[in-house]
PDB file of C-alpha atoms in Angstrom:
ATOM      1  CA  MET A   1       6.604 -15.940 -11.999  1.00  0.00           C
ATOM      2  CA  TYR A   2       4.359 -13.097 -11.285  1.00  0.00           C
ATOM      3  CA  VAL A   3       3.401 -12.838 -15.106  1.00  0.00           C
ATOM      4  CA  GLY A   4       3.396 -16.415 -15.641  1.00  0.00           C
ATOM      5  CA  LEU A   5       0.632 -16.298 -12.646  1.00  0.00           C
ATOM      6  CA  ALA A   6      -1.364 -13.693 -14.018  1.00  0.00           C
ATOM      7  CA  TRP A   7      -1.804 -15.255 -17.602  1.00  0.00           C
ATOM      8  CA  HIS A   8      -2.936 -18.091 -15.183  1.00  0.00           C
ATOM      9  CA  PHE A   9      -5.786 -16.412 -13.806  1.00  0.00           C
ATOM     10  CA  TRP A  10      -6.476 -14.301 -16.280  1.00  0.00           C
ATOM     11  CA  ASN A  11      -7.180 -17.382 -18.752  1.00  0.00           C
ATOM     12  CA  THR A  12      -9.176 -19.162 -16.066  1.00  0.00           C
ATOM     13  CA  ARG A  13     -11.137 -16.677 -14.677  1.00  0.00           C
ATOM     14  CA  TRP A  14     -11.457 -14.115 -16.955  1.00  0.00           C
ATOM     15  CA  ARG A  15     -11.343 -15.760 -20.293  1.00  0.00           C
ATOM     16  CA  ARG A  16     -13.391 -18.673 -19.434  1.00  0.00           C
ATOM     17  CA  ALA A  17     -17.067 -18.472 -17.746  1.00  0.00           C
ATOM     18  CA  GLY A  18     -17.149 -21.269 -14.673  1.00  0.00           C
ATOM     19  CA  GLY A  19     -13.389 -20.983 -13.714  1.00  0.00           C
ATOM     20  CA  PRO A  20     -12.489 -22.295 -10.401  1.00  0.00           C
ATOM     21  CA  ARG A  21     -14.074 -20.448  -7.364  1.00  0.00           C
ATOM     22  CA  GLY A  22     -11.365 -19.384  -4.493  1.00  0.00           C
ATOM     23  CA  MET A  23      -7.914 -19.528  -4.639  1.00  0.00           C
ATOM     24  CA  GLN A  24      -6.901 -23.842  -5.125  1.00  0.00           C
ATOM     25  CA  ALA A  25      -4.198 -24.728  -2.648  1.00  0.00           C
ATOM     26  CA  TRP A  26      -1.355 -25.457  -5.548  1.00  0.00           C
ATOM     27  CA  GLU A  27      -2.404 -21.472  -6.735  1.00  0.00           C
ATOM     28  CA  ARG A  28      -2.161 -20.071  -3.144  1.00  0.00           C
ATOM     29  CA  ALA A  29       1.495 -22.038  -2.898  1.00  0.00           C
ATOM     30  CA  ALA A  30       2.793 -20.878  -6.057  1.00  0.00           C
ATOM     31  CA  LEU A  31       2.052 -17.063  -4.883  1.00  0.00           C
ATOM     32  CA  LEU A  32       3.529 -17.507  -2.364  1.00  0.00           C
ATOM     33  CA  VAL A  33       7.000 -18.060  -3.805  1.00  0.00           C
ATOM     34  CA  PRO A  34       7.504 -15.070  -5.595  1.00  0.00           C
ATOM     35  CA  LEU A  35       6.385 -13.234  -3.056  1.00  0.00           C
ATOM     36  CA  VAL A  36       8.293 -14.200  -0.688  1.00  0.00           C
ATOM     37  CA  LEU A  37      11.338 -13.933  -3.219  1.00  0.00           C
ATOM     38  CA  HIS A  38      10.072  -9.964  -3.961  1.00  0.00           C
ATOM     39  CA  GLY A  39       9.988  -9.237   0.008  1.00  0.00           C
ATOM     40  CA  TRP A  40      13.670 -10.435   0.049  1.00  0.00           C
ATOM     41  CA  LEU A  41      15.015  -8.222  -2.895  1.00  0.00           C
ATOM     42  CA  LEU A  42      13.459  -5.504  -1.276  1.00  0.00           C
ATOM     43  CA  TYR A  43      15.523  -6.177   2.149  1.00  0.00           C
ATOM     44  CA  GLU A  44      18.397  -6.690   0.369  1.00  0.00           C
ATOM     45  CA  GLY A  45      18.328  -3.813  -1.824  1.00  0.00           C
ATOM     46  CA  ILE A  46      16.985  -1.474   1.160  1.00  0.00           C
ATOM     47  CA  PHE A  47      18.475  -2.294   4.162  1.00  0.00           C
ATOM     48  CA  SER A  48      21.476  -4.968   3.635  1.00  0.00           C
ATOM     49  CA  ARG A  49      23.792  -2.539   3.112  1.00  0.00           C
ATOM     50  CA  GLU A  50      24.013   0.851   2.554  1.00  0.00           C
ATOM     51  CA  LEU A  51      20.520   2.247   3.102  1.00  0.00           C
ATOM     52  CA  ARG A  52      19.144   3.014  -0.473  1.00  0.00           C
ATOM     53  CA  PHE A  53      15.280   4.015  -1.438  1.00  0.00           C
ATOM     54  CA  GLY A  54      14.044   6.067  -4.206  1.00  0.00           C
ATOM     55  CA  PHE A  55      10.177   6.111  -5.889  1.00  0.00           C
ATOM     56  CA  ALA A  56      11.196   2.464  -7.992  1.00  0.00           C
ATOM     57  CA  GLN A  57      11.713   1.086  -4.346  1.00  0.00           C
ATOM     58  CA  ALA A  58       8.282   2.596  -2.793  1.00  0.00           C
ATOM     59  CA  LEU A  59       6.468   1.749  -5.851  1.00  0.00           C
ATOM     60  CA  SER A  60       7.616  -2.455  -5.335  1.00  0.00           C
ATOM     61  CA  VAL A  61       7.421  -1.908  -1.518  1.00  0.00           C
ATOM     62  CA  MET A  62       3.594  -0.678  -2.643  1.00  0.00           C
ATOM     63  CA  MET A  63       3.183  -3.574  -4.733  1.00  0.00           C
ATOM     64  CA  PHE A  64       5.199  -6.643  -2.671  1.00  0.00           C
ATOM     65  CA  LEU A  65       2.421  -4.992   0.257  1.00  0.00           C
ATOM     66  CA  GLY A  66      -0.506  -5.105  -2.082  1.00  0.00           C
ATOM     67  CA  ILE A  67       0.198  -9.147  -3.556  1.00  0.00           C
ATOM     68  CA  ALA A  68       0.950  -9.612   0.558  1.00  0.00           C
ATOM     69  CA  LEU A  69      -2.669  -8.345   1.881  1.00  0.00           C
ATOM     70  CA  TYR A  70      -4.404  -9.773  -1.155  1.00  0.00           C
ATOM     71  CA  TRP A  71      -2.533 -13.225  -0.401  1.00  0.00           C
ATOM     72  CA  ILE A  72      -4.013 -13.066   3.466  1.00  0.00           C
ATOM     73  CA  GLU A  73      -7.184 -11.394   2.629  1.00  0.00           C
ATOM     74  CA  SER A  74      -8.065 -14.023  -0.132  1.00  0.00           C
ATOM     75  CA  LEU A  75      -7.925 -16.700   3.113  1.00  0.00           C
ATOM     76  CA  PHE A  76     -11.260 -14.420   4.450  1.00  0.00           C
ATOM     77  CA  TYR A  77     -13.225 -13.010   1.379  1.00  0.00           C
ATOM     78  CA  SER A  78     -14.029 -14.038  -2.053  1.00  0.00           C
ATOM     79  CA  LEU A  79     -11.351 -12.018  -3.979  1.00  0.00           C
ATOM     80  CA  GLU A  80     -11.874 -13.758  -7.327  1.00  0.00           C
ATOM     81  CA  GLY A  81     -10.908 -11.258 -10.155  1.00  0.00           C
ATOM     82  CA  MET A  82      -8.591  -9.182  -8.697  1.00  0.00           C
ATOM     83  CA  GLN A  83      -5.555 -11.408  -9.847  1.00  0.00           C
ATOM     84  CA  PRO A  84      -5.148 -10.638 -13.646  1.00  0.00           C
ATOM     85  CA  LEU A  85      -5.579  -6.830 -12.242  1.00  0.00           C
ATOM     86  CA  LEU A  86      -2.715  -7.257  -9.466  1.00  0.00           C
ATOM     87  CA  LEU A  87      -0.147  -9.610 -10.569  1.00  0.00           C
ATOM     88  CA  PRO A  88       1.110  -7.714 -13.816  1.00  0.00           C
ATOM     89  CA  LEU A  89       1.323  -4.166 -12.030  1.00  0.00           C
ATOM     90  CA  ALA A  90       3.624  -6.481  -9.700  1.00  0.00           C
ATOM     91  CA  ALA A  91       5.493  -7.603 -12.362  1.00  0.00           C
ATOM     92  CA  LEU A  92       6.555  -4.376 -13.849  1.00  0.00           C
ATOM     93  CA  ALA A  93       7.144  -3.277 -10.030  1.00  0.00           C
ATOM     94  CA  VAL A  94      10.313  -6.238  -9.095  1.00  0.00           C
ATOM     95  CA  PRO A  95      12.555  -4.506 -11.379  1.00  0.00           C
ATOM     96  CA  LEU A  96      12.439  -1.119 -10.890  1.00  0.00           C
ATOM     97  CA  PRO A  97      14.616  -0.453  -8.150  1.00  0.00           C
ATOM     98  CA  ALA A  98      17.365  -2.573 -10.978  1.00  0.00           C
ATOM     99  CA  VAL A  99      16.681   0.140 -13.751  1.00  0.00           C
ATOM    100  CA  PHE A 100      16.072   3.302 -10.834  1.00  0.00           C
ATOM    101  CA  PRO A 101      18.489   2.978  -7.935  1.00  0.00           C
ATOM    102  CA  GLY A 102      17.413   5.705  -5.964  1.00  0.00           C
ATOM    103  CA  LEU A 103      19.675   7.533  -3.575  1.00  0.00           C
ATOM    104  CA  ALA A 104      21.723   5.830  -1.252  1.00  0.00           C
ATOM    105  CA  SER A 105      22.960   6.791   2.488  1.00  0.00           C
ATOM    106  CA  SER A 106      25.903   5.338   4.360  1.00  0.00           C
ATOM    107  CA  GLY A 107      26.095   7.440   7.470  1.00  0.00           C
ATOM    108  CA  ALA A 108      25.818   5.914  10.913  1.00  0.00           C
ATOM    109  CA  HIS A 109      22.336   7.610  11.464  1.00  0.00           C
ATOM    110  CA  ALA A 110      21.041   5.528   8.335  1.00  0.00           C
ATOM    111  CA  GLN A 111      22.104   2.682   9.807  1.00  0.00           C
ATOM    112  CA  ALA A 112      20.514   3.283  12.917  1.00  0.00           C
ATOM    113  CA  PRO A 113      18.345   0.298  13.577  1.00  0.00           C
ATOM    114  CA  GLU A 114      15.939   2.920  15.243  1.00  0.00           C
ATOM    115  CA  PHE A 115      15.897   5.444  12.125  1.00  0.00           C
ATOM    116  CA  LYS A 116      14.869   1.686  10.194  1.00  0.00           C
ATOM    117  CA  LEU A 117      12.029   0.885  11.583  1.00  0.00           C
ATOM    118  CA  HIS A 118      10.923   4.072  11.360  1.00  0.00           C
ATOM    119  CA  LEU A 119      11.904   4.405   7.880  1.00  0.00           C
ATOM    120  CA  ALA A 120      10.142   0.430   7.428  1.00  0.00           C
ATOM    121  CA  MET A 121       7.128   1.954   9.250  1.00  0.00           C
ATOM    122  CA  ALA A 122       6.714   5.065   7.578  1.00  0.00           C
ATOM    123  CA  MET A 123       7.257   3.169   3.757  1.00  0.00           C
ATOM    124  CA  VAL A 124       4.675   0.676   5.026  1.00  0.00           C
ATOM    125  CA  ALA A 125       1.606   3.279   5.679  1.00  0.00           C
ATOM    126  CA  TYR A 126       2.330   5.173   2.587  1.00  0.00           C
ATOM    127  CA  SER A 127       1.943   2.046   0.329  1.00  0.00           C
ATOM    128  CA  LEU A 128      -0.783   0.735   2.382  1.00  0.00           C
ATOM    129  CA  PHE A 129      -2.622   4.558   2.023  1.00  0.00           C
ATOM    130  CA  VAL A 130      -1.754   4.663  -1.582  1.00  0.00           C
ATOM    131  CA  ILE A 131      -3.591   1.048  -2.293  1.00  0.00           C
ATOM    132  CA  ALA A 132      -5.924   1.935  -0.489  1.00  0.00           C
ATOM    133  CA  LEU A 133      -6.738   5.301  -2.162  1.00  0.00           C
ATOM    134  CA  LEU A 134      -6.512   3.102  -5.645  1.00  0.00           C
ATOM    135  CA  HIS A 135      -8.910   0.500  -3.931  1.00  0.00           C
ATOM    136  CA  ALA A 136     -11.680   3.346  -3.284  1.00  0.00           C
ATOM    137  CA  ALA A 137     -11.092   4.529  -6.721  1.00  0.00           C
ATOM    138  CA  LEU A 138     -11.432   1.189  -8.634  1.00  0.00           C
ATOM    139  CA  MET A 139     -14.849   0.908  -6.024  1.00  0.00           C
ATOM    140  CA  ALA A 140     -16.377   3.684  -7.495  1.00  0.00           C
ATOM    141  CA  VAL A 141     -15.455   2.649 -11.162  1.00  0.00           C
ATOM    142  CA  VAL A 142     -16.570  -0.674 -10.402  1.00  0.00           C
ATOM    143  CA  GLU A 143     -19.746   0.471  -8.896  1.00  0.00           C
ATOM    144  CA  ARG A 144     -20.556   3.299 -12.049  1.00  0.00           C
ATOM    145  CA  ARG A 145     -19.837   0.045 -14.611  1.00  0.00           C
ATOM    146  CA  LEU A 146     -22.300  -2.365 -13.052  1.00  0.00           C
ATOM    147  CA  HIS A 147     -24.979  -0.294 -13.564  1.00  0.00           C
ATOM    148  CA  GLN A 148     -24.123  -0.683 -17.626  1.00  0.00           C
ATOM    149  CA  LYS A 149     -25.642  -3.191 -19.660  1.00  0.00           C
ATOM    150  CA  ASN A 150     -22.740  -4.801 -20.320  1.00  0.00           C
ATOM    151  CA  PRO A 151     -19.810  -4.244 -17.227  1.00  0.00           C
ATOM    152  CA  GLY A 152     -16.763  -5.665 -19.155  1.00  0.00           C
ATOM    153  CA  PHE A 153     -14.619  -7.326 -16.955  1.00  0.00           C
ATOM    154  CA  PHE A 154     -15.726  -4.859 -13.900  1.00  0.00           C
ATOM    155  CA  GLY A 155     -18.806  -7.949 -13.404  1.00  0.00           C
ATOM    156  CA  SER A 156     -15.701 -10.276 -12.490  1.00  0.00           C
ATOM    157  CA  LEU A 157     -14.598  -8.781  -9.610  1.00  0.00           C
ATOM    158  CA  PRO A 158     -15.738  -9.796  -6.065  1.00  0.00           C
ATOM    159  CA  PRO A 159     -19.204  -7.586  -5.000  1.00  0.00           C
ATOM    160  CA  LEU A 160     -18.627  -4.260  -3.710  1.00  0.00           C
ATOM    161  CA  LEU A 161     -19.754  -4.808  -0.425  1.00  0.00           C
ATOM    162  CA  THR A 162     -16.609  -7.583  -0.450  1.00  0.00           C
ATOM    163  CA  LEU A 163     -14.171  -4.419  -1.471  1.00  0.00           C
ATOM    164  CA  GLU A 164     -15.769  -2.259   0.439  1.00  0.00           C
ATOM    165  CA  GLN A 165     -15.341  -4.569   3.680  1.00  0.00           C
ATOM    166  CA  LEU A 166     -11.712  -4.798   2.127  1.00  0.00           C
ATOM    167  CA  LEU A 167     -11.204  -1.409   1.817  1.00  0.00           C
ATOM    168  CA  PHE A 168     -11.673  -0.333   5.298  1.00  0.00           C
ATOM    169  CA  ARG A 169      -9.847  -2.730   6.865  1.00  0.00           C
ATOM    170  CA  VAL A 170      -6.809  -1.584   4.584  1.00  0.00           C
ATOM    171  CA  ILE A 171      -7.167   1.841   5.517  1.00  0.00           C
ATOM    172  CA  GLY A 172      -7.005   0.453   9.578  1.00  0.00           C
ATOM    173  CA  ALA A 173      -4.066  -1.361   8.879  1.00  0.00           C
ATOM    174  CA  ALA A 174      -2.716   1.879   7.370  1.00  0.00           C
ATOM    175  CA  PHE A 175      -4.128   3.852  10.197  1.00  0.00           C
ATOM    176  CA  VAL A 176      -1.829   1.911  12.342  1.00  0.00           C
ATOM    177  CA  PHE A 177       1.305   1.877  10.849  1.00  0.00           C
ATOM    178  CA  LEU A 178       1.270   5.916  10.410  1.00  0.00           C
ATOM    179  CA  THR A 179       0.610   6.023  13.504  1.00  0.00           C
ATOM    180  CA  LEU A 180       3.671   4.015  14.715  1.00  0.00           C
ATOM    181  CA  THR A 181       5.699   6.118  12.002  1.00  0.00           C
ATOM    182  CA  LEU A 182       4.733   9.150  13.872  1.00  0.00           C
ATOM    183  CA  LEU A 183       5.775   7.634  17.297  1.00  0.00           C
ATOM    184  CA  THR A 184       9.059   5.971  16.169  1.00  0.00           C
ATOM    185  CA  GLY A 185       9.368   9.779  13.637  1.00  0.00           C
ATOM    186  CA  ILE A 186       9.490  11.613  17.704  1.00  0.00           C
ATOM    187  CA  ALA A 187      12.034   8.966  19.157  1.00  0.00           C
ATOM    188  CA  PHE A 188      14.342   9.199  16.509  1.00  0.00           C
ATOM    189  CA  SER A 189      14.164  13.271  15.836  1.00  0.00           C
ATOM    190  CA  GLU A 190      14.726  13.284  19.872  1.00  0.00           C
ATOM    191  CA  GLU A 191      17.871  10.769  19.402  1.00  0.00           C
ATOM    192  CA  LEU A 192      19.354  12.764  16.892  1.00  0.00           C
ATOM    193  CA  PHE A 193      18.780  16.491  16.984  1.00  0.00           C
ATOM    194  CA  GLY A 194      18.029  16.507  20.975  1.00  0.00           C
ATOM    195  CA  ARG A 195      14.577  17.373  20.837  1.00  0.00           C
ATOM    196  CA  ALA A 196      11.001  15.991  19.222  1.00  0.00           C
ATOM    197  CA  LEU A 197       9.884  16.751  15.883  1.00  0.00           C
ATOM    198  CA  PRO A 198       9.500  20.478  15.266  1.00  0.00           C
ATOM    199  CA  PHE A 199       6.437  22.312  14.858  1.00  0.00           C
ATOM    200  CA  ASP A 200       6.868  22.582  11.199  1.00  0.00           C
ATOM    201  CA  HIS A 201       4.255  22.338   8.095  1.00  0.00           C
ATOM    202  CA  LYS A 202       5.365  18.701   8.016  1.00  0.00           C
ATOM    203  CA  THR A 203       4.341  17.287  11.430  1.00  0.00           C
ATOM    204  CA  VAL A 204       1.546  19.889  11.015  1.00  0.00           C
ATOM    205  CA  PHE A 205      -0.251  17.363   8.139  1.00  0.00           C
ATOM    206  CA  ALA A 206       1.182  14.318   9.545  1.00  0.00           C
ATOM    207  CA  VAL A 207      -0.590  14.734  12.235  1.00  0.00           C
ATOM    208  CA  LEU A 208      -3.789  16.066  10.554  1.00  0.00           C
ATOM    209  CA  SER A 209      -3.387  13.218   7.779  1.00  0.00           C
ATOM    210  CA  TRP A 210      -3.362  11.035  10.910  1.00  0.00           C
ATOM    211  CA  LEU A 211      -6.273  13.088  12.436  1.00  0.00           C
ATOM    212  CA  THR A 212      -8.716  12.829   9.177  1.00  0.00           C
ATOM    213  CA  PHE A 213      -8.208   8.807   8.452  1.00  0.00           C
ATOM    214  CA  GLY A 214      -9.257   8.421  12.187  1.00  0.00           C
ATOM    215  CA  LEU A 215     -12.272  10.322  12.122  1.00  0.00           C
ATOM    216  CA  LEU A 216     -12.826   8.696   8.992  1.00  0.00           C
ATOM    217  CA  LEU A 217     -12.581   5.064  10.663  1.00  0.00           C
ATOM    218  CA  ALA A 218     -15.090   6.638  13.471  1.00  0.00           C
ATOM    219  CA  GLY A 219     -17.223   7.181  10.828  1.00  0.00           C
ATOM    220  CA  ARG A 220     -17.476   3.823   9.774  1.00  0.00           C
ATOM    221  CA  TRP A 221     -17.322   2.776  12.765  1.00  0.00           C
ATOM    222  CA  LEU A 222     -20.157   4.800  14.213  1.00  0.00           C
ATOM    223  CA  ARG A 223     -21.685   6.472  11.426  1.00  0.00           C
ATOM    224  CA  GLY A 224     -21.742   3.309   8.966  1.00  0.00           C
ATOM    225  CA  TRP A 225     -20.236   6.164   6.570  1.00  0.00           C
ATOM    226  CA  ARG A 226     -19.128   3.896   2.696  1.00  0.00           C
ATOM    227  CA  GLY A 227     -19.213   4.789  -0.732  1.00  0.00           C
ATOM    228  CA  ARG A 228     -18.297   8.264  -2.103  1.00  0.00           C
ATOM    229  CA  THR A 229     -17.800   9.629   1.602  1.00  0.00           C
ATOM    230  CA  ALA A 230     -15.368   6.917   2.236  1.00  0.00           C
ATOM    231  CA  LEU A 231     -13.664   8.214  -1.346  1.00  0.00           C
ATOM    232  CA  ARG A 232     -13.576  11.661   0.121  1.00  0.00           C
ATOM    233  CA  TRP A 233     -12.158  11.464   2.902  1.00  0.00           C
ATOM    234  CA  THR A 234      -9.627   8.758   1.907  1.00  0.00           C
ATOM    235  CA  LEU A 235      -8.377  11.197  -0.823  1.00  0.00           C
ATOM    236  CA  THR A 236      -8.496  14.622   1.418  1.00  0.00           C
ATOM    237  CA  GLY A 237      -6.110  12.127   4.175  1.00  0.00           C
ATOM    238  CA  PHE A 238      -3.627  11.123   1.548  1.00  0.00           C
ATOM    239  CA  LEU A 239      -3.432  14.321   0.238  1.00  0.00           C
ATOM    240  CA  MET A 240      -2.219  15.656   3.303  1.00  0.00           C
ATOM    241  CA  LEU A 241       0.230  12.994   3.729  1.00  0.00           C
ATOM    242  CA  LEU A 242       1.863  13.909   0.241  1.00  0.00           C
ATOM    243  CA  PHE A 243       2.435  17.260   2.228  1.00  0.00           C
ATOM    244  CA  ALA A 244       3.601  15.881   5.441  1.00  0.00           C
ATOM    245  CA  TYR A 245       6.951  14.642   3.551  1.00  0.00           C
ATOM    246  CA  VAL A 246       6.649  12.383   6.550  1.00  0.00           C
ATOM    247  CA  GLY A 247       9.390   8.905   6.051  1.00  0.00           C
ATOM    248  CA  SER A 248      10.881   8.868   2.605  1.00  0.00           C
ATOM    249  CA  ARG A 249      11.371  12.949   2.351  1.00  0.00           C
ATOM    250  CA  PHE A 250      12.810  12.773   5.741  1.00  0.00           C
ATOM    251  CA  VAL A 251      15.473  10.346   4.395  1.00  0.00           C
ATOM    252  CA  LEU A 252      16.158  12.485   1.476  1.00  0.00           C
ATOM    253  CA  GLU A 253      16.726  15.862   3.363  1.00  0.00           C
ATOM    254  CA  VAL A 254      18.306  14.694   6.038  1.00  0.00           C
ATOM    255  CA  LEU A 255      20.203  11.689   5.792  1.00  0.00           C
ATOM    256  CA  LEU A 256      20.978  12.263   2.185  1.00  0.00           C
ATOM    257  CA  HIS A 257      21.023  16.589   2.433  1.00  0.00           C
ATOM    258  CA  ARG A 258      18.993  16.769  -0.227  1.00  0.00           C
ATOM    259  CA  SER A 259      16.020  19.910   0.213  1.00  0.00           C
TER     260      SER A 259
END
């Protein structure tokens, strides 16, 4: 269904000039069907039986959230031209967990509702930050190509101002989920080990990442940061988040006994 919709949007938005502006009601309903099925498959594959998680599930979650964000934000912004970029990637991500099933754990802690909540928050936060990073990189490419005489398909994308507004909405949502990830991580660590998160490099980088994105949002609100400044801060915060090993790395080290 993702592939079929990608072809439809490419044919009506990129290939033909003067196509529909804005998503039609039937297009919105048609996109919602594979989106719901995708979410159900993710839940069944990760949480329903034994806890199972890996890079394939992470990529699939990221693309699910990307399509969900597009569907919601298209209610408020004109995001024409984004569909042929997102939908093929989602189509590729859907079958990945079946090919690469990831690591499984059936231990008591893996089935604890508190840990499932923590893992879900971490997956959402990581996925949103990856989407924000890719979105910022796309904006940088679009800005450079629009100064050329023939921008190609980049000229069919939404205006840069719209893309920038969407970027900071994604970062804002990711910051909220990162905050919840840290809070639920502390709560789960206390229940599992009888103490809060240890003061190690993982905790330090997680907090530094949280501070970096908080400062980026404050700079946007107070100083109007945008463009390359936003890209640098987004990249810095994301790199710190990678070093933090919160969320999926926590599963690998503690529950799945992998170093």
